[in-house]
XYZ file of C-alpha atoms in Angstrom:
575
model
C 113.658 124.968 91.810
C 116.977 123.952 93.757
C 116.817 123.802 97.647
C 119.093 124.205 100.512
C 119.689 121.071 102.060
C 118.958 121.019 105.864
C 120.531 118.421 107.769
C 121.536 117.363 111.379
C 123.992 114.362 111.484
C 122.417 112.451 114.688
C 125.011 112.622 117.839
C 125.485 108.970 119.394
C 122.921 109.582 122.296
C 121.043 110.208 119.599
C 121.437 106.752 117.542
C 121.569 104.847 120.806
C 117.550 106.419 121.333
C 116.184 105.782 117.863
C 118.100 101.993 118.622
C 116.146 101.524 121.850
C 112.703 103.097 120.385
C 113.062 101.244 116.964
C 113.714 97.657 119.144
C 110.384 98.353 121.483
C 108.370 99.014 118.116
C 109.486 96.894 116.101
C 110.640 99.107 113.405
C 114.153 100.406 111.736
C 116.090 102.370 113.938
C 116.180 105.051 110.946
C 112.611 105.690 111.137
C 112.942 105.856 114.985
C 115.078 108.552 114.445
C 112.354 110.560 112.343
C 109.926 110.120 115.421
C 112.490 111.179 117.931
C 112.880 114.363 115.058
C 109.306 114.688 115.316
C 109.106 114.763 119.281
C 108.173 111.619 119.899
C 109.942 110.187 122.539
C 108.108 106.981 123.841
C 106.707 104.082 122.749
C 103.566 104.940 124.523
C 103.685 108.311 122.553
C 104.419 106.209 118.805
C 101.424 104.154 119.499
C 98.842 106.912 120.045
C 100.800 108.367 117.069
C 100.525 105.262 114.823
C 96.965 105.160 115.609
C 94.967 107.973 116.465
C 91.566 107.338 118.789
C 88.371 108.924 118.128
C 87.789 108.990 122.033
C 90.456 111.520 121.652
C 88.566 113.985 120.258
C 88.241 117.116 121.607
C 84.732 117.947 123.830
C 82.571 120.201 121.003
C 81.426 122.273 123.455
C 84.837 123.622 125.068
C 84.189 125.496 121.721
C 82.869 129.143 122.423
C 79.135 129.298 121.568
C 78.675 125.918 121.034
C 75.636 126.110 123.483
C 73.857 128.503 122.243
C 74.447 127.039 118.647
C 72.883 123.461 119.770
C 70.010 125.255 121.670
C 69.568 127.647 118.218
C 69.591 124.337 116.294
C 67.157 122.619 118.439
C 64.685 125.434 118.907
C 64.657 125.532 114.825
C 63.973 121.681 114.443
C 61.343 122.081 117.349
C 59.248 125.014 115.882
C 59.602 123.315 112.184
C 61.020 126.336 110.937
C 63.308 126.291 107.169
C 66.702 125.873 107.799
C 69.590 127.000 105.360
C 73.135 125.359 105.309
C 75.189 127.766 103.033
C 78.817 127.572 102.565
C 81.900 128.655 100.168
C 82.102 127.046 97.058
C 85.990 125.813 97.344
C 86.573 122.255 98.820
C 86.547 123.316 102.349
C 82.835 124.980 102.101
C 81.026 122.026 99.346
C 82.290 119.227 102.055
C 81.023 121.240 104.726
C 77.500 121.919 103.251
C 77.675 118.476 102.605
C 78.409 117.020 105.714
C 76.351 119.308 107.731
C 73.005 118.958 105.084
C 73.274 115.102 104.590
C 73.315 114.237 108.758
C 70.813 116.972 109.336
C 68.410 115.533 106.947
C 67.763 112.360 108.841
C 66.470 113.820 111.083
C 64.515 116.620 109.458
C 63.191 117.541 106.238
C 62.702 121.079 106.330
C 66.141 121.891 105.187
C 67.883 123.052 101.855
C 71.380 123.991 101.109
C 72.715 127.185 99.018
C 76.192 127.989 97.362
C 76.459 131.525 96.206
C 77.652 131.758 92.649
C 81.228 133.388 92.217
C 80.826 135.284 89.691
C 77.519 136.900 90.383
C 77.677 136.980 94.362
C 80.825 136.757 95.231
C 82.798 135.057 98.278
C 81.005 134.510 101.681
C 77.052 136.134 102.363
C 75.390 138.003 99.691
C 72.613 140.046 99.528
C 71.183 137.830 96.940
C 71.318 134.556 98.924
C 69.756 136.387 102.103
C 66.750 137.632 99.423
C 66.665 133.988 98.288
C 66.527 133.200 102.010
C 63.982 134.824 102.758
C 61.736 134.217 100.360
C 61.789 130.652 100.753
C 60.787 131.333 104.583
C 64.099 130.382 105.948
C 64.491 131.336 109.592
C 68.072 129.926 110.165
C 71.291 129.598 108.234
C 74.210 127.744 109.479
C 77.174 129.172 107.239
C 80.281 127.315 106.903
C 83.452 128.093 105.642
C 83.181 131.737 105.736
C 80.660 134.964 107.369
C 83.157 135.853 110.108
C 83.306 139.127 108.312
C 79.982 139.209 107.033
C 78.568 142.046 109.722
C 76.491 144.001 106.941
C 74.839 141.147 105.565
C 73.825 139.406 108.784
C 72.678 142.236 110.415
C 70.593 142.573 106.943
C 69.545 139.097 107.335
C 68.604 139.774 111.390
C 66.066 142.539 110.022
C 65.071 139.594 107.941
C 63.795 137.433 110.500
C 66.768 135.469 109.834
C 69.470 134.403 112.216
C 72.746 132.924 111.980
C 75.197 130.256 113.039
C 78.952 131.140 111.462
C 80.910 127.865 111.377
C 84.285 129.079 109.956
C 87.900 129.221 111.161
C 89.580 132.064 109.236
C 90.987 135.407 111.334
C 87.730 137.449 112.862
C 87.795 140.748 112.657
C 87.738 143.184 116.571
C 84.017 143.764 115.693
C 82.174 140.490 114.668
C 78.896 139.636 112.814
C 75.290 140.049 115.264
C 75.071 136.249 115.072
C 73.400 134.269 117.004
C 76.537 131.851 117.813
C 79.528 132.305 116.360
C 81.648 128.560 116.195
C 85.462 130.033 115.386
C 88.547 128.431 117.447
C 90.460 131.645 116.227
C 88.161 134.063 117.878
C 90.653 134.909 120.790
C 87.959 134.896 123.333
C 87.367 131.041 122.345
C 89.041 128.618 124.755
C 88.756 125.330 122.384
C 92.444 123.871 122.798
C 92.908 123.035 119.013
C 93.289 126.415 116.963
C 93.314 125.102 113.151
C 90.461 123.133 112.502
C 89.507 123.612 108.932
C 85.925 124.649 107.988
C 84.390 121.649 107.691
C 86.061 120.288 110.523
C 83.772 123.178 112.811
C 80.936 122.280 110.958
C 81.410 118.660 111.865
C 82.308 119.651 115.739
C 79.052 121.376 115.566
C 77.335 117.956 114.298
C 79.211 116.465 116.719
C 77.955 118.606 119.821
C 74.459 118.611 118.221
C 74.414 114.500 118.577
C 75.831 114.363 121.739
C 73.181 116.980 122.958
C 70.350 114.678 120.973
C 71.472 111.320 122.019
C 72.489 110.509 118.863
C 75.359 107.525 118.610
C 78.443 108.716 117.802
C 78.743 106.330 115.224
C 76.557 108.032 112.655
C 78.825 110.590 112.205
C 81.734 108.164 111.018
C 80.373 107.484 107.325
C 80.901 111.266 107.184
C 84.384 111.787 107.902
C 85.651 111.036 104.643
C 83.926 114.851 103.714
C 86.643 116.027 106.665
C 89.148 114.255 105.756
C 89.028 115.668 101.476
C 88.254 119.724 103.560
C 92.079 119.033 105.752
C 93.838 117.897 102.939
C 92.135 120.566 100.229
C 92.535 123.272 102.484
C 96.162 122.656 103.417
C 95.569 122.803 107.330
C 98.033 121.306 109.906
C 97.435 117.591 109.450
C 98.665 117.475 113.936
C 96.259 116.890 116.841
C 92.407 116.724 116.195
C 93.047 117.328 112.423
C 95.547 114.117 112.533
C 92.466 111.851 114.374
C 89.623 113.224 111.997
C 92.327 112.630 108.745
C 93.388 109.206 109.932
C 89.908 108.141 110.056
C 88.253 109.971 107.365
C 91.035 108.381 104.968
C 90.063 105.169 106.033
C 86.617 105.772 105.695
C 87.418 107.279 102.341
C 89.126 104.240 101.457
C 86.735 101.488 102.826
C 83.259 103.003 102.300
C 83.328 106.579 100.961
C 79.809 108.564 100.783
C 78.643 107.699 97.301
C 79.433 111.367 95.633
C 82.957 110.890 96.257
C 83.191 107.353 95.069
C 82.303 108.738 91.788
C 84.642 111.222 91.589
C 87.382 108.409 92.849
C 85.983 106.342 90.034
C 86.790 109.390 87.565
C 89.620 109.894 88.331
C 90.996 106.739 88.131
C 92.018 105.919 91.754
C 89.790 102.767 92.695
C 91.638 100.015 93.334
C 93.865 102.360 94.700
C 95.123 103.437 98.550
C 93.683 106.898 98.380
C 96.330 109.187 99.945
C 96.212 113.129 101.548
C 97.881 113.680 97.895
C 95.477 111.990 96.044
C 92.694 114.482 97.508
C 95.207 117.386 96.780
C 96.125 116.522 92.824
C 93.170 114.337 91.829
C 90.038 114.855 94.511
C 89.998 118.316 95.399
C 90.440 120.124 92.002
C 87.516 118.198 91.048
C 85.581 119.665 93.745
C 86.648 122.896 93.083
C 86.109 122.811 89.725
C 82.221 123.633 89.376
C 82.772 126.599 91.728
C 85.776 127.828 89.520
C 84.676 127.800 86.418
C 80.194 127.774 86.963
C 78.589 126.781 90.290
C 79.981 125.234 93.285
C 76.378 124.152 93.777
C 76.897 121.584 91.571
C 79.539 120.108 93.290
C 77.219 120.030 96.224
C 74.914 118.502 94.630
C 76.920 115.468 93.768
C 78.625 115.284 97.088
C 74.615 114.274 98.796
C 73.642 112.621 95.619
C 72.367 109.131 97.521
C 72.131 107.148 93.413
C 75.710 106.024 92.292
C 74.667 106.048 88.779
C 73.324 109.906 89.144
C 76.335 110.967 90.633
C 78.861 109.301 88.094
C 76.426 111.521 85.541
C 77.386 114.484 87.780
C 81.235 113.505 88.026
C 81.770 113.199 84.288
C 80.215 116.790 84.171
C 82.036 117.975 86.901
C 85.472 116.074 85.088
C 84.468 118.376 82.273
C 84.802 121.366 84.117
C 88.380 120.217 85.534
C 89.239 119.867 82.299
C 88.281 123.673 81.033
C 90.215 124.716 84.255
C 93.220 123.330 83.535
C 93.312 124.892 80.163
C 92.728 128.359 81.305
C 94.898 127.776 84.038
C 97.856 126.646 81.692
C 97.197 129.773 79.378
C 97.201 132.402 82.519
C 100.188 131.051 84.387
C 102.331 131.653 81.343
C 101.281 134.508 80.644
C 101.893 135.921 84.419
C 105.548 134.419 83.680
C 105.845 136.063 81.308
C 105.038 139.521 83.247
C 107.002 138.360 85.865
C 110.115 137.939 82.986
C 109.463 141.621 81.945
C 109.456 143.209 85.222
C 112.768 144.766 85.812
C 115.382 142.939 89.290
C 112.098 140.962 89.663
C 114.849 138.135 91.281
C 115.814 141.380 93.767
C 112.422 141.529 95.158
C 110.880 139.410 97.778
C 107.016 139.526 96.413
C 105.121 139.546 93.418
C 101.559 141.566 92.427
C 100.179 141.304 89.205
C 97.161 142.304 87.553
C 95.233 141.152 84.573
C 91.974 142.619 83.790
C 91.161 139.523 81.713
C 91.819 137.089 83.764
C 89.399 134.496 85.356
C 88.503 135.633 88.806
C 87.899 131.689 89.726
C 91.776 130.378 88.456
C 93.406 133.264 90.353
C 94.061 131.369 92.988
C 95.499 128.297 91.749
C 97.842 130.799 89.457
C 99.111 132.328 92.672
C 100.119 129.174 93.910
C 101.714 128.426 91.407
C 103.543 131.283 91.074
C 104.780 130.931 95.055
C 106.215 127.858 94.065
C 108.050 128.825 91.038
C 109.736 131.751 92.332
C 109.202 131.169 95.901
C 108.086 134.568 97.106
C 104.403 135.487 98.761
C 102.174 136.313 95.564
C 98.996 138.081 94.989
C 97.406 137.674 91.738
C 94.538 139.913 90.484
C 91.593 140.554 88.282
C 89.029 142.802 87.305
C 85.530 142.500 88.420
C 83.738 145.934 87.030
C 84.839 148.684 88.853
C 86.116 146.067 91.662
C 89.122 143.685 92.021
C 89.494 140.977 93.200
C 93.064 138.835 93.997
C 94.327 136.183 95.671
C 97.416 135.813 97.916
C 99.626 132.636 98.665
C 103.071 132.413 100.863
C 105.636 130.402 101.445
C 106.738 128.807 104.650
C 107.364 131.062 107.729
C 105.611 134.647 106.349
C 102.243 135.524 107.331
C 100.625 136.891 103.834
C 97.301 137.421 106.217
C 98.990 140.668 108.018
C 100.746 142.123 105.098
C 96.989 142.116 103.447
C 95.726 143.661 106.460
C 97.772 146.270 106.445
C 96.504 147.604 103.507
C 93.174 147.245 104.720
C 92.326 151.150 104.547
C 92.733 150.131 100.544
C 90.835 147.222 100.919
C 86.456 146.307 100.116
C 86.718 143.292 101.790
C 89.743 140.572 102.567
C 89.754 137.313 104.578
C 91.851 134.377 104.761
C 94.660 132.576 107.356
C 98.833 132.934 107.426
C 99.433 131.563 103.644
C 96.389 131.817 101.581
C 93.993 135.047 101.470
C 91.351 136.852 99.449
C 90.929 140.444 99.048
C 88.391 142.952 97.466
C 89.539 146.516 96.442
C 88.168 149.231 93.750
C 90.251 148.641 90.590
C 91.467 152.387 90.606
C 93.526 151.441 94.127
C 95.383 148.461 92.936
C 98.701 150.042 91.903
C 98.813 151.181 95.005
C 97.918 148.485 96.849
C 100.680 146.566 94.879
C 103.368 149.094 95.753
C 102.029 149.018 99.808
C 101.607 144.874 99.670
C 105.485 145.073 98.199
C 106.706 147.523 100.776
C 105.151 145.573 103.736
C 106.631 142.405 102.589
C 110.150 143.914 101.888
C 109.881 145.706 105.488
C 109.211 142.464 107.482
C 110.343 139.016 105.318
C 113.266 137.435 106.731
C 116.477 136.889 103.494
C 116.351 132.624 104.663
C 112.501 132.489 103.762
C 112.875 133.763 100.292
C 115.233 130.713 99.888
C 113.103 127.567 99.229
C 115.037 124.719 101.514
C 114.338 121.356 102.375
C 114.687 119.634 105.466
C 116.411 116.415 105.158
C 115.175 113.574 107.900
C 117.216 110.866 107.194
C 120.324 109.891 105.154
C 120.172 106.082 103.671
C 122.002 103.824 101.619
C 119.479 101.927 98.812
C 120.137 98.566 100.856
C 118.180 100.397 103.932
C 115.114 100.651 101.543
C 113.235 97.556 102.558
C 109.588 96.234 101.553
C 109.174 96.396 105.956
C 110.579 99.631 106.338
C 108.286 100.903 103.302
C 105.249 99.703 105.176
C 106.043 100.800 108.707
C 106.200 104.399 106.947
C 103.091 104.188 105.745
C 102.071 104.228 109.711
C 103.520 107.722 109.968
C 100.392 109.117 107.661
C 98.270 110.953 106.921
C 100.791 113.342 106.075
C 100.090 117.333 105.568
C 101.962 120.659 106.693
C 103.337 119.361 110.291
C 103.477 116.046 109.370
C 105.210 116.173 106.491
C 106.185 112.924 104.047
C 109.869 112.282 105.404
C 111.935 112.962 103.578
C 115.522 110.827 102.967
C 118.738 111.773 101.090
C 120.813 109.264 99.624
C 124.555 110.109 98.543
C 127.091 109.185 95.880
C 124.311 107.583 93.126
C 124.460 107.068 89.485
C 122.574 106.094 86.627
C 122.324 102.997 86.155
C 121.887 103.966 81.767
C 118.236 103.392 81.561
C 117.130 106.935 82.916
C 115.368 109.117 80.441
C 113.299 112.454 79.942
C 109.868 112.117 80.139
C 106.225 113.728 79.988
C 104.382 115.599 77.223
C 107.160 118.517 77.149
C 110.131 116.215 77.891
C 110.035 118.300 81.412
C 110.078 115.107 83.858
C 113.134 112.384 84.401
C 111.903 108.805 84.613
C 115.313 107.482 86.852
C 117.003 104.291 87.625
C 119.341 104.473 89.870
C 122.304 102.667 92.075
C 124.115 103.335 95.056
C 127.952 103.031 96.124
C 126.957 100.862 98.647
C 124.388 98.165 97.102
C 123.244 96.692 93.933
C 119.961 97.412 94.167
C 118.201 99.778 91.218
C 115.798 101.914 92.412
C 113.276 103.527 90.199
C 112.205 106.885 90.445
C 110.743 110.066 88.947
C 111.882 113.551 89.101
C 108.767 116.007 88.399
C 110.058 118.959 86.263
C 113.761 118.444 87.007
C 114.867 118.070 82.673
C 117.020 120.743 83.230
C 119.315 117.888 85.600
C 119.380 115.120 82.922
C 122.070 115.623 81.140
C 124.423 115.636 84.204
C 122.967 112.139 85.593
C 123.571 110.828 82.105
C 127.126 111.855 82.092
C 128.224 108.936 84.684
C 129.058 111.062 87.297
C 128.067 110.811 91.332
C 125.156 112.851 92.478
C 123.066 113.198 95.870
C 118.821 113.088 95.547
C 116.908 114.108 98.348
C 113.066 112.005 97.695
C 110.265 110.678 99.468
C 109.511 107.121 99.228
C 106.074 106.327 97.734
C 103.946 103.147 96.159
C 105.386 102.239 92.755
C 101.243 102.041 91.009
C 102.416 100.429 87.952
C 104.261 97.499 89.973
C 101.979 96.527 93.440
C 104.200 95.968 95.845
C 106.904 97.539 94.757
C 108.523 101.355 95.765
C 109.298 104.114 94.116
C 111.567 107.192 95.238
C 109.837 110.686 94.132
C 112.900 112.662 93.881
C 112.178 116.359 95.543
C 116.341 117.633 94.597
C 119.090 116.675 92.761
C 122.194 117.928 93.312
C 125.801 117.087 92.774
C 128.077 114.984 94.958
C 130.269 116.614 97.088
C 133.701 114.816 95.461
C 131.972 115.857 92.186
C 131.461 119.435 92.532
């Protein structure tokens, strides 16, 4: 995929600022001019930005409910009666069950966890797991990570004898669940300040209100931010505000002393040793995670994310590895052949979405197929399969267009959807999904703007390769974690060349391992261009060309840097 280049040249106020900022912190003036980009204006404003405060977390119970959560919570604990934590079985929901399970139980026993199985239940509360419930005497479930649209089952469950806490943060419907509390910062009668916690970020909030209610130090919640910090970067939430504070210090956590399930998986996956990064957790962590729930039972994944043994849970890793393994196979298969529906479908590059249906397709790799179908041809997807006489899809978007409404308004069509702006699920009798497709299609057409079908990049900074200093690659390092709203920066360096060692790479020749020099320096910078073959052949032909990269750790040299180039494109005087 090529991008359009966005890029502001900096006026001279504007240098003269980033020279004054960069001088008070101690940092290049190039990377003051990304905070001034970023709004921050003072070096008062950097510092709380270079290191986010726990005391700055948000008050739990400004949250809507939270009171009558705690109160639910205590009653339960005081009365000894069975209490359920239940959640999805992606990364957002396993963490959450985790998190919320492992601090509950020290301090009470009577407790057990459930993940409903995907292919047999379904997404969110079944029927089955409120049976389950209640034969095993539960009185309470605390759901995470989904039931904001649950209002048949709960009000099952309520005939039950069983009541509910909802701990999610996807878009509530007018009419809501008969919960008991109901912890949601999107539910627009909630006055919490900070709209897009993830789901395991309410759960911990609720922890968090429950131990400040208790007397409980604030400081046994800590070991358990490294489960928040995996849900923010799995779920692809805004990594600004209370998600930036519980990121910053979950990473660390995850880093220094990570809960013993997830140092197995880290020891899987071959990143111990390592500075575990929000992209780490996306590529290597989280698929892991979700790989139980995609393929058998997120349960499983549960299970090794409380697992207290090490050697127990590196048993339940490898398995879990195994599964990864299976999904990536099946994913490989299904994503070509949905490009090669996509080839087939007649002025597919004239449209501005894409639906497609396979009845054979695996209802848990839908989702990752989707996304990768966004990316490829950069329009909002929905990818579907059958499930009996049901469907069921999942929808992905691309920067700007809210995929959430254009499902919704097909909602007459639709069993049962959920989901936020760019990632949903829906539900729909198999007989309805042509025309869902051509409605989902005609929304999209109706209301995406021309500029968001067009992938672009924005550009931060332009450097020369001299500017690319060990200092200035360890002051950016301060500007993580990084996530949608605090992106990587990225920098754009002009008139380069090969320096003759560059060369195709990867297992089908689709990567270019690059070493590069500048006009301006003598310096060779190494870097790797992920699926850009199609661009080798120019850099090998000696002429000038312009990369646009972020700068990361080099892993096979310590110390040194490495430029991950995002677009290559050619020089101005070349063109």
């Amino acid at each position: 995929m090529h991008f359009k280049w966005n890029y502001e040249a900096p006026t001279p106020q504007q240098i003269q600022a980033a020279e004054d900022l960069g001088s008070k912190l101690g940092i290049s003036h190039l990377l003051a001019r990304i905070l001034l980009r970023r709004g921050i204006t003072t070096e008062s404003a950097a510092k709380r930005y270079f290191r986010p405060q726990l005391n700055d977390l948000i008050n739990p119970f400004l949250m809507k409910d939270m009171d009558v959560a705690v109160d639910r919570l205590n009653d339960a604990m005081g009365r000894k009666e069975r209490i359920m934590v239940y959640g999805d079985y992606d990364v957002d929901g396993c963490t959450a069950v985790a998190l919320v399970y492992k601090f509950l139980q020290r301090f009470y026993s009577n407790i057990e966890y459930y993940i409903p199985d995907r292919y047999d239940e379904g997404y969110g509360v079944s029927k089955k797991g409120i049976d389950y419930a209640k034969q095993a005497g539960v009185k309470l479930i605390i759901i995470l990570d989904c039931g904001i649209k649950a209002i048949e089952e709960i009000a099952y469950a309520k005939e039950q004898g069983i009541d509910f806490i909802i701990c999610d943060h996807h878009v509530p419907d007018e009419v809501m669940p008969p919960a008991v509390a109901i912890l949601n910062p999107k539910r627009e009668d909630d006055p919490y300040p900070f709209k897009h916690l993830c789901g395991c970020g309410v759960g911990f909030k609720f922890m968090q209100a429950f131990a400040k209610n208790n007397g409980i130090p604030f400081s046994q919640l800590i070991p358990l931010l490294d489960f928040v910090a995996v849900a923010i970067s799995a779920d692809i939430v805004p990594v600004v505000d209370e998600n930036r504070i519980l990121a910053y210090h979950g990473l660390k956590q995850l880093n220094q002393n990570p809960t013993v399930g997830l140092k197995s998986i880290i020891d899987i996956c071959g990143l111990s040793g390592r500075d575990i990064s929000m992209s780490d957790i996306v590529f290597k962590i989280g698929p892991r995670i979700n790989a139980s729930g995609r393929m058998e039972n997120g349960k499983e994944s549960v299970d090794l994310l409380v697992e207290k043994d090490y050697n127990s849970a590196l048993e339940k890793a490898k398995h879990i590895n195994e599964y990864n393994e299976q999904r990536r196979d099946i994913d490989k298969q299904m994503t070509e052949e949905a490009n090669q529906i996509v080839a087939r479908i007649e002025n597919q590059y004239k449209r501005k979405s894409i639906v497609l249906y396979d009845e054979n397709w695996k209802k848990g790799v839908i989702g990752i197929v989707a996304s990768r179908l966004t990316e490829i041809y950069y329009r909002p997807t929905v990818v579907i399969t059958r499930d009996g006489d049901l469907a069921t899809g999942s929808a992905r978007s691309i920067a700007g267009f809210d995929v959430y409404s254009a499902i919704k308004s097909c909602r007459d069509l639709l069993v049962n959807f959920g989901g936020h702006t760019y990632a949903a699920g829906i539900t729909l009798r198999w007989k309805d999904v042509p025309e869902f497709r051509n409605r989902f299609l005609k929304y999209v057409e109706e209301h995406i703007m021309p500029q968001q079908t067009e992938a672009s990049l924005d550009i931060d900074v332009v450097v020369d390769f001299k500017d690319i200093t060990r200092k200035l690659h360890n002051d950016l390092k301060r500007f993580g974690p990084f996530g949608p709203g605090n992106e990587k920066p990225v920098f754009c360096t002009k008139n380069v060349y090969d320096f003759g060692t560059s060369k195709v790479v990867g297992r089908e020749q689709e990567h270019i391992k690059l070493e590069l020099v500048d006009s301006k320096s003598n310096n060779v910078m190494n870097g790797i261009a992920f699926g850009q073959s199609a661009s080798a052949r120019y850099i090998k032909s000696k002429r000038a060309f312009d990369i646009a990269y972020t700068i990361e750790d080099n892993i096979y040299k310590h110390g040194d840097v490495q430029l991950q180039i995002e677009d290559i494109r050619a020089s101005e005087d070349e063109e």
